[in-house]
Amino acid sequence: IEGHICCVTSFPDAMDIETGMLDLSIQRAKMVRDFLVYNGIAPARLRYKGLGNSKPLVPVELTEEDRIKNRRVAIRILKK
C-alpha cells in the first residue's frame, strides 16, 4: 500500500495536521491498511509505505485535478 501526496516541493512529505509530523503519505497508506485489517485482511499480508511526492502521476501540477491525481493511495499486489 503506497501513500502519495501532491503540491509539496520543498519537503519530501507533507504535514499530517492531526500529528504535526511530516509523514502525511505514510499516514494515508496506514489508514488504508488499517481499514483492510478491520475488514478481515490478515495484517501479515499487508505492508505500507509513504512515498511522499517522489512518484507523481502528473509531474507539473497546473490544476486542482492534477493535484487530486497525485494525492492518492495505490495498492500493489505482490503475490497471489
C-alpha positions as a printed Julia matrix, in Angstrom:
80×3 Matrix{Float64}:
   0.0     0.0     0.0
   1.68    3.2    -1.19
   0.69    6.66    0.01
   1.35    9.72   -2.15
   0.96   13.48   -1.77
   0.7    16.46   -4.06
   1.66   20.1    -4.05
   4.71   19.99   -1.76
   8.05   20.73   -3.39
  10.21   21.91   -0.52
   9.84   18.74    1.6
   9.75   15.04    0.7
   6.41   14.66    2.52
   3.63   16.9     3.8
   2.49   17.61    7.35
  -0.2    15.44    8.9
  -2.42   18.06   10.56
  -3.51   15.66   13.32
   0.03   14.77   14.44
   2.04   17.76   13.21
   4.56   15.33   11.68
   5.89   15.41    8.12
   4.52   11.96    7.3
   1.19   12.51    5.54
   1.84    9.95    2.8
   2.73    7.33    5.42
  -0.44    8.08    7.4
  -2.55    7.83    4.22
  -1.16    4.39    3.46
  -1.52    3.28    7.1
  -5.19    4.32    7.16
  -5.91    2.11    4.14
  -4.0    -0.76    5.76
  -5.94   -0.31    9.0
  -9.22   -0.3     7.05
  -8.31   -3.54    5.29
  -7.26   -5.19    8.58
 -10.51   -4.04   10.22
 -12.4    -5.67    7.35
 -10.72   -9.04    7.73
  -7.42   -8.98    5.83
  -4.6   -10.54    7.88
  -2.05   -7.87    8.89
   0.82  -10.16    7.9
  -0.38   -9.98    4.29
  -0.07   -6.19    4.14
   2.77   -3.69    4.01
   2.5     0.07    3.7
   4.89    2.82    2.76
   4.73    6.57    2.28
   6.35    7.74   -0.95
   5.69   11.43   -0.44
   5.97   13.39   -3.66
   8.55   11.07   -5.25
   6.25    9.37   -7.8
   3.7    11.84   -9.14
   1.25   10.81  -11.85
   1.26   14.44  -13.04
   4.8    15.88  -12.75
   3.76   19.52  -13.21
   0.56   20.26  -11.31
  -1.29   23.1   -13.03
  -4.85   22.45  -11.88
  -6.69   21.08   -8.87
  -7.45   17.99  -10.96
  -3.69   17.45  -11.37
  -3.19   17.73   -7.61
  -6.05   15.29   -6.95
  -4.39   12.72   -9.22
  -1.17   12.98   -7.22
  -2.94   12.89   -3.85
  -3.63    9.18   -3.7
  -3.08    5.73   -2.23
  -2.14    2.87   -4.56
  -2.34   -0.83   -3.79
   0.13   -3.12   -5.49
  -0.41   -6.87   -5.35
   2.96   -8.55   -4.92
   1.86  -12.2    -4.53
  -1.34  -14.15   -5.04
